[in-house]
Each structure stands twice: as structure tokens, then as C-alpha cells.
Coordinates of C-alpha atoms in Angstrom, one line a residue:
Chain A
X1 CA -4.4 16.3 -25.8
X2 CA -4.5 19.9 -26.9
X3 CA -2.5 22.8 -25.3
X4 CA -3.9 24.9 -22.5
X5 CA -7.6 25.4 -22.7
X6 CA -9.3 28.7 -22.0
X7 CA -11.0 29.1 -18.6
X8 CA -14.4 29.1 -20.2
X9 CA -13.9 25.8 -22.0
X10 CA -12.8 24.2 -18.8
X11 CA -15.7 25.5 -16.6
X12 CA -18.6 25.6 -19.1
X13 CA -19.3 21.8 -19.2
X14 CA -20.3 21.4 -15.6
X15 CA -23.2 23.9 -15.6
X16 CA -24.3 22.6 -19.0
X17 CA -24.4 19.0 -17.8
X18 CA -26.2 20.1 -14.6
X19 CA -28.8 22.1 -16.7
X20 CA -29.4 19.0 -18.9
X21 CA -29.8 16.8 -15.8
X22 CA -32.3 19.2 -14.3
X23 CA -34.4 19.2 -17.5
X24 CA -34.3 15.4 -17.6
X25 CA -35.3 15.3 -13.9
X26 CA -38.3 17.6 -14.4
X27 CA -39.4 15.5 -17.4
X28 CA -39.0 12.3 -15.5
X29 CA -41.1 13.8 -12.6
X30 CA -43.9 14.4 -15.1
X31 CA -43.6 11.0 -16.5
X32 CA -43.7 9.2 -13.1
X33 CA -46.1 11.5 -11.3
X34 CA -48.7 12.3 -14.0
X35 CA -50.9 9.2 -13.5
X36 CA -51.5 10.1 -9.8
X37 CA -51.5 13.8 -10.5
X38 CA -54.3 13.4 -13.1
X39 CA -56.4 11.4 -10.6
X40 CA -56.0 14.1 -8.0
X41 CA -56.9 17.0 -10.3
X42 CA -60.2 18.8 -10.4
X43 CA -62.2 17.2 -13.2
X44 CA -63.4 20.7 -14.4
X45 CA -60.0 22.2 -14.4
X46 CA -58.1 22.5 -17.7
X47 CA -56.2 19.4 -18.5
X48 CA -53.7 20.5 -21.0
X49 CA -50.0 19.3 -20.9
X50 CA -48.8 22.2 -18.7
X51 CA -51.6 21.9 -16.2
X52 CA -50.8 18.2 -15.7
X53 CA -47.1 19.0 -15.6
X54 CA -47.7 21.7 -13.0
X55 CA -49.8 19.3 -11.0
X56 CA -47.1 16.6 -11.0
X57 CA -44.5 19.1 -9.9
X58 CA -46.5 20.2 -6.9
X59 CA -47.8 16.9 -5.4
X60 CA -47.7 16.3 -1.7
X61 CA -46.5 12.7 -2.0
X62 CA -44.8 12.5 -5.4
X63 CA -43.3 9.3 -6.7
X64 CA -40.3 11.5 -7.8
X65 CA -40.3 15.0 -6.3
X66 CA -39.2 17.9 -8.5
X67 CA -35.8 19.4 -7.6
X68 CA -37.3 22.6 -6.3
X69 CA -39.6 20.7 -4.0
X70 CA -36.6 18.9 -2.5
X71 CA -34.8 22.2 -2.0
X72 CA -37.9 23.7 -0.3
X73 CA -38.3 20.6 1.9
X74 CA -34.7 20.7 2.9
X75 CA -34.8 24.4 3.7
X76 CA -38.0 23.9 5.8
X77 CA -36.5 21.0 7.8
X78 CA -33.4 23.0 8.6
X79 CA -34.8 26.5 9.3
X80 CA -38.5 25.7 9.9
X81 CA -37.9 24.1 13.4
X82 CA -35.7 25.1 16.3
X83 CA -32.4 23.3 16.6
X84 CA -33.7 21.4 19.6
X85 CA -36.7 19.9 17.8
X86 CA -36.2 16.3 16.5
X87 CA -37.9 17.4 13.3
X88 CA -34.9 19.6 12.5
X89 CA -32.8 17.8 10.0
X90 CA -29.6 19.6 10.9
X91 CA -29.8 18.1 14.4
X92 CA -30.4 14.6 12.9
X93 CA -27.4 15.1 10.6
X94 CA -25.4 16.1 13.7
X95 CA -26.2 12.7 15.3
X96 CA -25.1 10.8 12.2
X97 CA -22.0 12.9 11.8
X98 CA -21.0 12.3 15.4
X99 CA -21.2 8.5 14.9
X100 CA -19.5 8.6 11.6
X101 CA -16.7 10.9 12.9
X102 CA -15.9 8.9 16.1
X103 CA -16.1 5.6 14.2
X104 CA -13.8 7.0 11.5
X105 CA -11.2 8.1 14.0
X106 CA -11.1 4.7 15.7
X107 CA -11.0 2.9 12.3
X108 CA -8.1 5.2 11.2
X109 CA -6.0 4.5 14.3
X110 CA -6.7 0.8 14.2
X111 CA -6.1 0.6 10.5
X112 CA -2.7 2.4 10.7
X113 CA -1.7 0.2 13.7
X114 CA -2.6 -2.9 11.8
X115 CA -0.6 -1.7 8.8
X116 CA 2.5 -1.0 11.0
X117 CA 2.3 -4.5 12.4
X118 CA 1.8 -6.1 9.0
X119 CA 4.9 -4.5 7.5
X120 CA 7.2 -5.2 10.5
X121 CA 6.1 -8.7 11.5
X122 CA 6.3 -11.4 8.9
X123 CA 4.0 -13.8 10.7
X124 CA 1.3 -11.2 10.9
X125 CA 1.7 -10.4 7.2
X126 CA 1.2 -14.0 6.2
X127 CA -1.6 -14.9 8.6
X128 CA -3.6 -11.7 9.2
X129 CA -3.6 -10.0 5.8
X130 CA -5.7 -12.7 4.1
X131 CA -8.2 -12.4 6.9
X132 CA -8.3 -8.6 6.7
X133 CA -9.4 -9.1 3.1
X134 CA -11.8 -11.9 4.0
X135 CA -13.3 -9.7 6.8
X136 CA -14.7 -7.4 4.1
X137 CA -16.7 -10.2 2.4
X138 CA -18.9 -10.3 5.4
X139 CA -21.6 -7.9 4.4
X140 CA -21.4 -6.0 7.6
X141 CA -23.7 -3.3 6.3
X142 CA -26.3 -5.9 5.8
X143 CA -26.0 -7.2 9.4
X144 CA -25.4 -3.8 11.0
X145 CA -29.1 -3.3 12.0
X146 CA -29.1 -6.8 13.6
X147 CA -25.9 -6.1 15.5
X148 CA -27.5 -2.8 16.8
X149 CA -30.5 -4.8 18.0
X150 CA -28.4 -7.5 19.7
X151 CA -26.3 -4.9 21.4
X152 CA -29.4 -3.1 22.5
X153 CA -30.5 -6.3 24.3
X154 CA -27.3 -6.1 26.2
X155 CA -28.1 -2.5 27.1
X156 CA -25.5 -1.0 24.8
X157 CA -27.4 1.7 22.8
X158 CA -26.9 5.1 21.3
X159 CA -23.6 6.1 19.8
X160 CA -21.3 3.1 20.6
X161 CA -22.8 0.4 18.3
X162 CA -23.0 2.9 15.4
X163 CA -19.4 4.0 15.9
X164 CA -18.2 0.4 16.2
X165 CA -19.8 -0.5 12.8
X166 CA -18.3 2.6 11.2
X167 CA -14.9 1.7 12.6
X168 CA -15.2 -1.9 11.2
X169 CA -16.0 -0.5 7.8
X170 CA -13.4 2.2 7.7
X171 CA -10.3 0.3 9.0
X172 CA -10.1 -1.7 5.8
X173 CA -9.3 0.9 3.1
X174 CA -6.9 2.6 5.6
X175 CA -5.0 -0.7 6.3
X176 CA -4.8 -1.7 2.6
X177 CA -3.7 1.8 1.6
X178 CA -1.1 2.2 4.3
X179 CA 0.4 -1.2 3.8
X180 CA 1.0 -0.2 0.2
X181 CA 2.2 3.2 1.3
X182 CA 4.7 2.0 3.9
X183 CA 6.2 -0.4 1.3
X184 CA 6.7 2.3 -1.4
X185 CA 10.3 3.3 -0.4
X186 CA 12.6 1.6 -2.8
X187 CA 15.7 -0.5 -1.9
X188 CA 18.0 2.4 -2.6
X189 CA 16.4 4.6 0.0
X190 CA 16.2 1.8 2.5
X191 CA 19.9 1.0 1.9
X192 CA 20.8 4.7 2.5
X193 CA 19.0 4.5 5.9
X194 CA 21.0 1.4 6.7
X195 CA 24.2 3.3 5.8
X196 CA 23.2 5.9 8.3
X197 CA 22.7 2.9 10.7
X198 CA 19.1 4.0 11.3
X199 CA 16.9 1.7 13.4
X200 CA 13.5 0.5 12.5
X201 CA 11.8 3.3 14.3
X202 CA 13.9 5.9 12.5
X203 CA 13.3 4.3 9.1
X204 CA 9.6 4.3 9.8
X205 CA 9.4 7.9 11.1
X206 CA 11.7 9.5 8.5
X207 CA 11.1 7.4 5.4
X208 CA 8.1 5.1 5.5
X209 CA 5.6 7.5 7.2
X210 CA 6.2 10.5 4.9
X211 CA 6.1 8.1 1.8
X212 CA 2.8 6.7 2.9
X213 CA 1.1 10.1 3.0
X214 CA 0.4 10.0 -0.7
X215 CA -1.7 6.8 0.0
X216 CA -3.4 8.0 3.2
X217 CA -5.6 10.7 1.6
X218 CA -7.1 8.6 -1.2
X219 CA -7.9 5.9 1.4
X220 CA -9.4 8.5 3.7
X221 CA -11.7 9.7 0.9
X222 CA -13.0 6.2 0.5
X223 CA -13.3 5.8 4.2
X224 CA -15.3 9.0 4.6
X225 CA -17.9 7.8 2.1
X226 CA -18.1 4.4 3.9
X227 CA -18.4 6.1 7.3
X228 CA -21.5 8.1 6.4
X229 CA -23.1 5.1 4.7
X230 CA -22.3 2.9 7.7
X231 CA -23.7 5.3 10.2
X232 CA -26.9 5.7 8.3
X233 CA -27.4 1.9 7.9
X234 CA -26.7 1.5 11.6
X235 CA -29.5 3.9 12.3
X236 CA -32.0 1.9 10.3
X237 CA -33.2 -0.9 12.7
X238 CA -36.7 -0.6 13.9
X239 CA -36.9 1.5 17.1
X240 CA -34.0 3.7 16.0
X241 CA -34.6 7.2 17.4
X242 CA -32.2 9.6 16.0
X243 CA -30.1 10.3 12.9
X244 CA -30.7 10.5 9.2
X245 CA -31.1 6.7 8.9
X246 CA -34.0 6.9 11.3
X247 CA -35.6 9.7 9.3
X248 CA -35.2 7.6 6.1
X249 CA -36.8 4.6 7.7
X250 CA -39.7 6.7 9.2
X251 CA -40.3 8.3 5.8
X252 CA -40.4 4.8 4.2
X253 CA -42.7 3.5 6.9
X254 CA -45.3 6.3 6.7
X255 CA -45.0 6.9 2.9
X256 CA -43.6 10.4 3.5
X257 CA -41.7 10.8 0.2
X258 CA -40.4 14.3 0.9
X259 CA -39.0 13.2 4.3
X260 CA -37.1 10.4 2.6
X261 CA -35.7 12.6 -0.1
X262 CA -34.6 15.4 2.2
X263 CA -32.9 12.9 4.5
X264 CA -31.1 11.4 1.5
X265 CA -30.0 14.8 0.2
X266 CA -28.8 15.8 3.7
X267 CA -26.8 12.5 3.9
X268 CA -25.2 13.3 0.6
X269 CA -24.3 16.8 1.7
X270 CA -22.8 15.3 4.9
X271 CA -20.6 13.0 2.8
X272 CA -19.5 15.9 0.6
X273 CA -18.7 18.0 3.7
X274 CA -16.5 15.1 4.9
X275 CA -14.7 14.9 1.6
X276 CA -14.1 18.7 1.6
X277 CA -12.5 18.4 5.1
X278 CA -10.2 15.6 3.9
X279 CA -9.2 17.6 0.9
X280 CA -8.4 20.6 3.1
X281 CA -6.2 18.4 5.3
X282 CA -4.5 17.1 2.2
X283 CA -3.8 20.6 1.0
X284 CA -2.5 21.5 4.4
X285 CA 0.0 18.6 4.4
X286 CA 1.1 19.5 0.9
X287 CA 1.7 23.1 1.9
X288 CA 3.7 22.0 4.9
X289 CA 5.8 19.7 2.6
X290 CA 6.6 22.5 0.2
X291 CA 4.2 21.6 -2.6
X292 CA 4.2 17.9 -3.0
X293 CA 3.2 14.7 -1.2
Chain B
X1 CA 16.9 -22.2 5.2
X2 CA 16.7 -25.9 5.6
X3 CA 14.3 -27.4 8.2
X4 CA 12.8 -30.8 8.9
X5 CA 9.0 -31.3 9.3
X6 CA 9.1 -30.0 12.9
X7 CA 6.6 -27.2 12.2
X8 CA 4.1 -29.7 10.8
X9 CA 4.4 -31.7 14.0
X10 CA 3.9 -28.5 16.1
X11 CA 0.9 -27.6 14.0
X12 CA -0.8 -30.9 14.4
X13 CA 0.0 -30.8 18.1
X14 CA -1.7 -27.4 18.4
X15 CA -4.8 -28.8 16.7
X16 CA -4.9 -31.7 19.0
X17 CA -4.6 -29.4 22.0
X18 CA -7.5 -27.4 20.7
X19 CA -9.8 -30.5 20.5
X20 CA -8.6 -31.6 24.0
X21 CA -9.4 -28.4 25.8
X22 CA -12.7 -27.9 24.2
X23 CA -14.2 -30.7 26.2
X24 CA -12.8 -29.4 29.5
X25 CA -13.8 -25.7 29.3
X26 CA -17.0 -25.3 31.2
X27 CA -15.9 -23.2 34.2
X28 CA -13.0 -21.2 35.4
X29 CA -10.9 -24.2 36.6
X30 CA -7.2 -23.8 36.1
X31 CA -6.5 -26.8 34.0
X32 CA -8.5 -26.0 30.9
X33 CA -7.0 -22.4 30.9
X34 CA -3.5 -23.8 31.1
X35 CA -4.3 -26.2 28.3
X36 CA -5.8 -23.4 26.3
X37 CA -2.8 -21.2 26.9
X38 CA -0.5 -24.0 25.6
X39 CA -2.7 -24.5 22.6
X40 CA -2.6 -20.8 21.7
X41 CA 1.2 -20.6 22.1
X42 CA 1.6 -23.7 19.9
X43 CA -0.7 -22.3 17.3
X44 CA 1.2 -19.0 17.2
X45 CA 4.6 -20.8 17.0
X46 CA 3.3 -23.0 14.2
X47 CA 2.1 -19.9 12.3
X48 CA 5.4 -18.2 12.8
X49 CA 7.3 -21.2 11.5
X50 CA 5.0 -21.6 8.4
X51 CA 5.4 -17.9 7.7
X52 CA 9.1 -18.4 7.1
X53 CA 8.5 -21.0 4.4
X54 CA 7.9 -20.3 0.8
X55 CA 6.2 -23.3 -0.6
X56 CA 2.6 -23.3 -1.5
X57 CA 1.6 -25.4 1.5
X58 CA 3.5 -23.0 3.8
X59 CA 1.7 -20.0 2.3
X60 CA -1.7 -21.6 2.8
X61 CA -1.1 -23.1 6.3
X62 CA -0.5 -19.8 8.1
X63 CA -3.8 -18.0 7.3
X64 CA -5.6 -21.3 7.7
X65 CA -4.2 -21.8 11.2
X66 CA -5.0 -18.2 12.1
X67 CA -8.6 -18.8 11.0
X68 CA -8.9 -22.0 13.0
X69 CA -7.4 -20.2 16.0
X70 CA -10.1 -17.5 15.7
X71 CA -12.9 -20.0 15.4
X72 CA -11.6 -22.0 18.3
X73 CA -11.2 -18.9 20.5
X74 CA -14.7 -17.9 19.7
X75 CA -16.1 -21.3 20.6
X76 CA -14.1 -21.5 23.8
X77 CA -14.8 -17.9 25.0
X78 CA -18.6 -18.3 24.4
X79 CA -18.6 -21.4 26.6
X80 CA -16.1 -20.1 29.2
X81 CA -17.6 -16.7 29.7
X82 CA -21.1 -18.0 29.2
X83 CA -22.0 -15.4 26.6
X84 CA -25.8 -15.4 26.1
X85 CA -26.9 -17.2 22.9
X86 CA -28.7 -14.0 21.8
X87 CA -25.5 -12.0 21.5
X88 CA -23.2 -14.5 19.9
X89 CA -23.9 -18.2 19.3
X90 CA -20.8 -20.5 19.2
X91 CA -19.6 -21.6 15.7
X92 CA -20.7 -25.2 16.4
X93 CA -24.3 -24.0 16.9
X94 CA -24.1 -22.0 13.6
X95 CA -22.8 -25.0 11.7
X96 CA -25.7 -27.1 13.1
X97 CA -28.1 -24.4 12.1
X98 CA -26.7 -24.4 8.5
X99 CA -27.1 -28.1 8.4
X100 CA -30.7 -28.0 9.7
X101 CA -31.9 -25.1 7.5
X102 CA -30.3 -26.1 4.2
X103 CA -33.6 -25.8 2.2
X104 CA -34.5 -22.3 3.5
X105 CA -30.9 -21.1 3.0
X106 CA -31.0 -22.3 -0.6
X107 CA -34.3 -20.5 -1.3
X108 CA -33.0 -17.3 0.2
X109 CA -29.8 -17.6 -1.8
X110 CA -31.7 -18.0 -5.0
X111 CA -33.9 -15.0 -4.3
X112 CA -31.2 -12.6 -3.2
X113 CA -28.1 -13.8 -5.0
X114 CA -29.1 -15.5 -8.2
X115 CA -31.8 -12.9 -9.0
X116 CA -31.1 -9.5 -7.5
X117 CA -27.3 -9.6 -7.2
X118 CA -26.4 -11.2 -10.5
X119 CA -28.8 -9.2 -12.6
X120 CA -27.9 -5.9 -10.8
X121 CA -24.2 -6.6 -10.9
X122 CA -24.2 -7.4 -14.7
X123 CA -26.3 -4.3 -15.6
X124 CA -24.4 -2.0 -13.2
X125 CA -20.9 -3.0 -14.3
X126 CA -21.9 -3.0 -18.0
X127 CA -23.5 0.4 -17.8
X128 CA -20.6 1.9 -15.9
X129 CA -18.1 0.5 -18.5
X130 CA -20.1 1.8 -21.5
X131 CA -20.6 5.2 -19.8
X132 CA -16.9 5.4 -19.3
X133 CA -16.2 4.7 -23.0
X134 CA -18.8 7.3 -24.0
X135 CA -17.3 9.9 -21.7
X136 CA -13.8 9.0 -23.0
X137 CA -14.9 9.8 -26.5
X138 CA -16.0 13.3 -25.7
X139 CA -13.9 15.8 -23.8
X140 CA -16.9 18.0 -23.1
X141 CA -18.7 15.1 -21.3
X142 CA -15.5 14.3 -19.6
X143 CA -15.1 17.7 -17.9
X144 CA -18.8 17.9 -17.1
X145 CA -19.4 14.4 -15.7
X146 CA -16.1 13.6 -13.9
X147 CA -16.8 15.8 -10.9
X148 CA -20.4 14.6 -10.7
X149 CA -19.2 11.0 -10.9
X150 CA -16.7 11.5 -8.1
X151 CA -19.4 13.2 -6.0
X152 CA -22.0 10.5 -6.5
X153 CA -19.4 7.8 -5.6
X154 CA -19.1 9.4 -2.2
X155 CA -22.8 9.6 -1.5
X156 CA -24.6 7.0 0.6
X157 CA -26.4 5.5 -2.3
X158 CA -27.8 2.7 -0.1
X159 CA -30.2 5.3 1.2
X160 CA -32.0 5.1 -2.1
X161 CA -33.2 1.6 -1.2
X162 CA -36.6 2.5 0.3
X163 CA -37.3 4.7 -2.7
X164 CA -36.5 1.9 -5.2
X165 CA -38.8 -0.4 -3.2
X166 CA -41.5 2.2 -3.6
X167 CA -40.9 2.4 -7.4
X168 CA -40.3 -1.2 -8.4
X169 CA -42.3 -3.1 -5.8
X170 CA -41.3 -5.8 -3.4
X171 CA -39.9 -8.3 -5.9
X172 CA -36.2 -8.8 -6.7
X173 CA -36.3 -6.1 -9.4
X174 CA -36.2 -3.3 -6.8
X175 CA -33.2 -4.9 -5.1
X176 CA -31.5 -5.3 -8.5
X177 CA -32.1 -1.5 -9.1
X178 CA -30.3 -0.7 -5.9
X179 CA -27.4 -2.9 -6.9
X180 CA -27.2 -1.2 -10.3
X181 CA -27.0 2.2 -8.7
X182 CA -24.4 1.1 -6.2
X183 CA -22.1 -0.6 -8.7
X184 CA -22.3 1.8 -11.7
X185 CA -20.2 4.6 -10.3
X186 CA -17.2 2.6 -9.0
X187 CA -17.0 1.0 -12.4
X188 CA -17.3 4.3 -14.2
X189 CA -14.5 6.0 -12.0
X190 CA -12.2 3.0 -12.3
X191 CA -12.6 2.5 -16.0
X192 CA -11.9 6.1 -16.6
X193 CA -8.8 6.0 -14.5
X194 CA -7.7 2.8 -16.3
X195 CA -8.2 4.2 -19.8
X196 CA -5.5 6.8 -18.9
X197 CA -3.0 4.2 -17.7
X198 CA -1.1 3.7 -21.0
X199 CA 2.3 5.2 -21.4
X200 CA 3.4 7.9 -24.0
X201 CA 5.8 5.4 -25.7
X202 CA 3.1 2.9 -26.5
X203 CA 0.8 5.7 -27.7
X204 CA 3.4 7.0 -30.0
X205 CA 4.0 3.5 -31.3
X206 CA 0.3 3.1 -32.1
X207 CA 0.5 6.4 -33.9
X208 CA 3.4 5.2 -35.9
X209 CA 1.3 2.2 -37.0
X210 CA -1.4 4.7 -38.0
X211 CA -3.9 3.1 -35.7
X212 CA -7.2 4.8 -35.3
X213 CA -9.1 5.6 -32.1
X214 CA -10.9 2.2 -31.9
X215 CA -7.8 0.2 -32.7
X216 CA -5.8 2.0 -30.1
X217 CA -8.6 1.5 -27.6
X218 CA -8.9 -2.3 -28.4
X219 CA -5.2 -3.2 -28.6
X220 CA -3.6 -0.8 -26.1
X221 CA -5.9 1.2 -23.8
X222 CA -8.4 -1.5 -22.8
X223 CA -5.7 -4.1 -21.9
X224 CA -3.9 -1.4 -20.0
X225 CA -7.1 -0.5 -18.1
X226 CA -7.8 -4.2 -17.1
X227 CA -6.1 -4.0 -13.6
X228 CA -8.3 -1.1 -12.6
X229 CA -11.4 -2.5 -14.3
X230 CA -10.9 -5.7 -12.2
X231 CA -10.4 -3.6 -9.2
X232 CA -13.9 -2.2 -9.7
X233 CA -15.3 -5.7 -10.4
X234 CA -13.9 -7.0 -7.1
X235 CA -15.1 -4.0 -5.2
X236 CA -18.6 -4.3 -6.7
X237 CA -18.9 -8.0 -5.9
X238 CA -19.2 -7.2 -2.2
X239 CA -21.1 -3.9 -2.8
X240 CA -23.7 -5.8 -4.8
X241 CA -24.4 -8.3 -2.0
X242 CA -24.7 -5.5 0.6
X243 CA -27.0 -3.5 -1.6
X244 CA -29.4 -6.4 -2.2
X245 CA -29.5 -7.5 1.5
X246 CA -30.1 -4.0 2.8
X247 CA -32.8 -3.3 0.2
X248 CA -34.6 -6.3 1.5
X249 CA -35.1 -4.7 4.9
X250 CA -37.5 -2.3 3.3
X251 CA -40.0 -4.8 2.1
X252 CA -39.7 -8.2 0.4
X253 CA -41.7 -11.3 -0.5
X254 CA -41.3 -13.8 2.4
X255 CA -37.9 -15.0 1.3
X256 CA -34.4 -13.6 0.7
X257 CA -31.3 -13.2 2.9
X258 CA -32.2 -9.7 4.2
X259 CA -35.7 -10.8 5.0
X260 CA -34.4 -13.9 6.9
X261 CA -31.9 -11.8 8.9
X262 CA -34.4 -9.2 10.0
X263 CA -37.3 -11.7 10.9
X264 CA -35.2 -14.3 12.6
X265 CA -33.3 -11.6 14.6
X266 CA -36.7 -10.3 15.8
X267 CA -37.6 -13.9 16.8
X268 CA -34.3 -14.3 18.6
X269 CA -33.2 -17.2 16.4
X270 CA -29.7 -15.9 16.2
X271 CA -28.3 -19.2 15.0
X272 CA -30.3 -19.0 11.8
X273 CA -29.3 -15.3 11.4
X274 CA -25.6 -16.2 11.7
X275 CA -26.1 -19.1 9.3
X276 CA -27.5 -16.7 6.8
X277 CA -24.6 -14.4 7.4
X278 CA -22.2 -17.3 6.9
X279 CA -23.8 -18.1 3.5
X280 CA -23.6 -14.4 2.5
X281 CA -19.9 -14.3 3.5
X282 CA -19.2 -17.5 1.7
X283 CA -21.0 -16.2 -1.4
X284 CA -19.1 -13.0 -1.2
X285 CA -15.7 -14.7 -0.8
X286 CA -16.3 -17.2 -3.6
X287 CA -17.4 -14.4 -6.0
X288 CA -14.3 -12.4 -5.0
X289 CA -12.0 -15.4 -5.5
X290 CA -13.6 -16.2 -8.9
X291 CA -13.0 -12.6 -10.2
X292 CA -9.5 -12.7 -8.8
X293 CA -8.8 -15.9 -10.7
X294 CA -10.1 -14.4 -14.0
X295 CA -8.0 -11.3 -13.2
X296 CA -4.8 -13.5 -12.9
X297 CA -5.6 -15.0 -16.3
X298 CA -6.3 -11.7 -18.0
X299 CA -3.6 -9.4 -16.4
X300 CA -0.8 -12.0 -16.1
X301 CA 1.6 -9.3 -17.3
X302 CA 1.0 -6.9 -14.4
X303 CA 4.0 -6.4 -11.9
X304 CA 1.7 -6.8 -8.9
X305 CA 1.1 -10.4 -9.9
X306 CA 4.7 -11.1 -10.7
X307 CA 5.7 -10.4 -7.1
X308 CA 3.1 -12.7 -5.8
X309 CA 4.3 -15.5 -8.0
X310 CA 7.9 -15.0 -6.8
X311 CA 9.2 -14.9 -10.3

């Protein structure tokens, strides 16, 4: 490793890579769309390379839309309709965010409670922990749509089934991370607490909980990504009305490529937004602690 | 702590109680509920006793009993509360469905797991690993691609499934493509983190031996990266299954686990749906266990394993 780099050398790579990616994307769009674009072109029109390229970057239903098309479609779907219209993507993203957020909250509380039980009760550690791990081998994402349908038969629709699926997905990284975190204090520190004749609750509040903070935020970042994915998949069963997942499905069903891509990009933006919130919370905690976790 | 075999007796008694009360529960009469209560208390007692032991049998018995308790409670509650079959079939019905539909389940397993999951997993993990090595070689790529890689890992990649089906058609290839995209980034991120895991002392030693980049990579950095690489391999084994099954919701030939789940759910044959889920869960668990076994063999030196062995 060299000594301190100049600011330019640190920042330059990211736009460069992005620029290269954009060029590759436009080239790939020509490569994938050109066959259909040629077929749609006016036979008398000039058919040089640039004409074909331009045609394949401006198709209505491209195989791979050009980046500027996606940006335009996203802009239209957010600002082109009033916020009350179901065609407004921001409204749909709001539905997804609501399910993801509520589910994440429940998953977080349940995950932390489970971790507290596992570190304090030996029977629980031995008998429950293996099943916590095994529970994740059930591909819940794969059966989420079916669960939503089954709960719909019962009359439970809307937010609840989506949030439940998100909670099931998100408790796992939290539990695993927090069990590790609560066990980080070394014997020396634990012995010191004993010397002060601290009870279990005090040891937990003053030693284990602060020590686990360093593990909470990485787990939360994983959980946020899972929450958005889970909410979207839960919105995918046939008959789904609202949310980004429903838009994705409708786009796939009617061959509306642009609808699919804009929903996908919106979902990614939602996940990034969640990550930013977690990072801000992390910085806040670090600031409160005087500069370290 | 020295004990006799009392906990074994209690465990067996608990199992006996479970079989007893299963035949009685059909309504809310008091007797079956008392029996069931005794059974649960016995089970929990046995679990607590086993949890104190340290032998191999003791370690296995506790989670096994807990699993049995869960299955048994599921069976009992479905009968006692008369939960409709559509919502949750009892485990016995699911076991029967597995037995009756072995042929179909095998065809689905071949289509989804042996084709899409295995191919996608191999390509995705391989590509992620090689990409990590390439990035490691070049600081410029490292600074440009790391934030991008972290960003993409957080994105709901599964949403790309309908687009992949549009591109690659209904066959297993489109599912494999989804699996590749889902598995490549966790592998990339973990391998990169793993390659930074070696200590300064070891690196200095390699320098003293005048080892070049490749020798250092092969003899020091790759072995040190193994725990994190296996972490990604384990994570990807479940991700791959999820990706393949969800991709099948967007169009498949008339076989595959995702196809089976969605069509049988629409026909209200919930026992077949749950049988498919059981196969998927079993496939996921076995893959996970297999990778964990290889991990034990490869990273036997790692402290996290030393604690588990009790040495």
C-alpha cells in the first residue's frame, strides 16, 4: 500500500468505470435490439450503422432499453401523473416501502429478543439455534406468493402478509449478528462486571448491548436489502394490486419492457435509500459514542 | 456433572406421550389437552437436560427433540383447531403427498435443481471469484468497482427474473441466468474482504522469502480468505434455490418446483405445494450441510471451528 493518495486519484476511478459501463450498455442495446429495430425501420430510410443504432436506442418495446430511455420513463412515471394515480411509480414505491419498513421493524425486534434469549438460556441456545439456521433453508421467497394467496383466502390481505414475509426474512441476519455481538465481551470485562457484583441485566445493558452495536449495523444493512426484495416478491402473486412487485408482474404480463425496467430501477433506488438511512443512524450512534463503535 | 440415563428415559416418555395424545385430540375435551400439556413439559425438560450434556448424542438430541416438538404441535393444532386444509395441511398429509408424488417431485427437482441451480451456482460463484481476483490486481478497478459492487448487492436482483425470461426463453437457461446474477455479487464482496484478511506479520514473512504476487496469493492470501469465501458459498446455496424457483413463476415449461408451487396452489392442492416446499427445504439444507463439511476440512485451522470442537 502506498502513502496517502491525492483526492483526484481516489475519486477519478468511479466516474471512469461508470462511463465505461454506459458505453458498454449502449453497445449492448444496439446488439440486442438491432434485429427488431431493422425490421421496424422504413425500408427507404438510410440503413447505415448510426441509423440502426439510433433506431435501436429509441424503440417502444426494446429488449434492452438504453439508459436515457430508462431515466425518461422513470421521470415520466414519477412526475407525469398525480400522486394519487396508480400509474405514479412513487406511490407504488411508497406501498412497497411501507411493507418493507413495518416488516423490518418487527423482524428487528423479534431478532434481538431471540438473540437475548439464546445468550442467556442454554437450552434455547442448544435447541433453537440450529432451527434458526435451518429456517433459512426454506426458500421463503419462493413460497411467498403462495402464502399471500393462502392468507387472501382467509381474508387477510393488503399489508399484513407482506410485512410478515419481510419480518421472517429479516429476523435471521439480526439474530445471527446480535448473538455474535452479545458474545464479544471478553472474560476480563465480564469478570470486572462480576467484581462490581453486577447482575445479568446490568451486564447486558452496560457491556453486552454497547458491544453488540458494532454488529448491529452490518446486519441491518443485509436486512434492508432483504426487506425490499421480500416486499417485492410478496407483491408478485397474480391479483396483486399495489406495489413495485405488482408493476413488475404487470409489465412482464403485457410485455411492457419500460414498465418493468422503471419498476426495477425504482426498487433499487428504494434499497439504496434504506441503506443511506441505516448509514446515517450508524453515524449518529458513532457521534454519540465519541467517534467509535 | 455425573448423571444416570434419566434424561433418556424422560425423552422416550415424552415421545410416547406425543403418540398417545395424537389419537385423542379431535375436540376440546379436557383429557387430550392435559396429556398434551404433560407431553410438552416432558419434552422441554428432556431438552433442558440434554442441553447440559456435552457428548455428541446430547448435542444432537436437543435440536432433534425441538424439531419433533414443533412438528407434533403443528399436527395437533391443525386437528384441534380444525384449521382448513387450504391454509395449512398437517405434516402427516404432507408426508403422504411426498410418498404419492415421488415421480413428479423427482422431475421437478431435476429441472430446477440439477439444471438451473447447479449451473447458475457454478458460473455465478466462479465469475464472482475471478472478478475479485481481477479487481485485487488493479487498484484503479478496486476503487471504481467496490462501491458499485456494494450497491448492486443491496439491490433486489430477483426483480430481473421476468427480464431474463424474456431474453433467454422459458427453458432452464433463463433461471440459471437469474441464479448467476444473484450469486455473483455476494461472492465478489466476500472474496474481496477475504483477500484482505492476512496479517502484517505473515505478509512480511512472505516478503522475506522474496515471494512474488502469485506465490503470496496462493500460499497466504487465498488460504486466509477461505472462511469468507465459504461464507459466500453457503449464502449462495440458498440464494440460488430462491432465484431459480422465483424465476419459474414468470414462465416455464410444464415442470419445475416454481411451476409446481404456483399451479398446485391455484388448484388448491396444498399438500402437493407443501411437499414441493419440503423437497426444496431438504435440498437447501443438504447443500448447506455439504458446503459446511467441505469448509470444516479446508479451514480446520480457524478459531471459530476450534470452539465448536471443544478443543
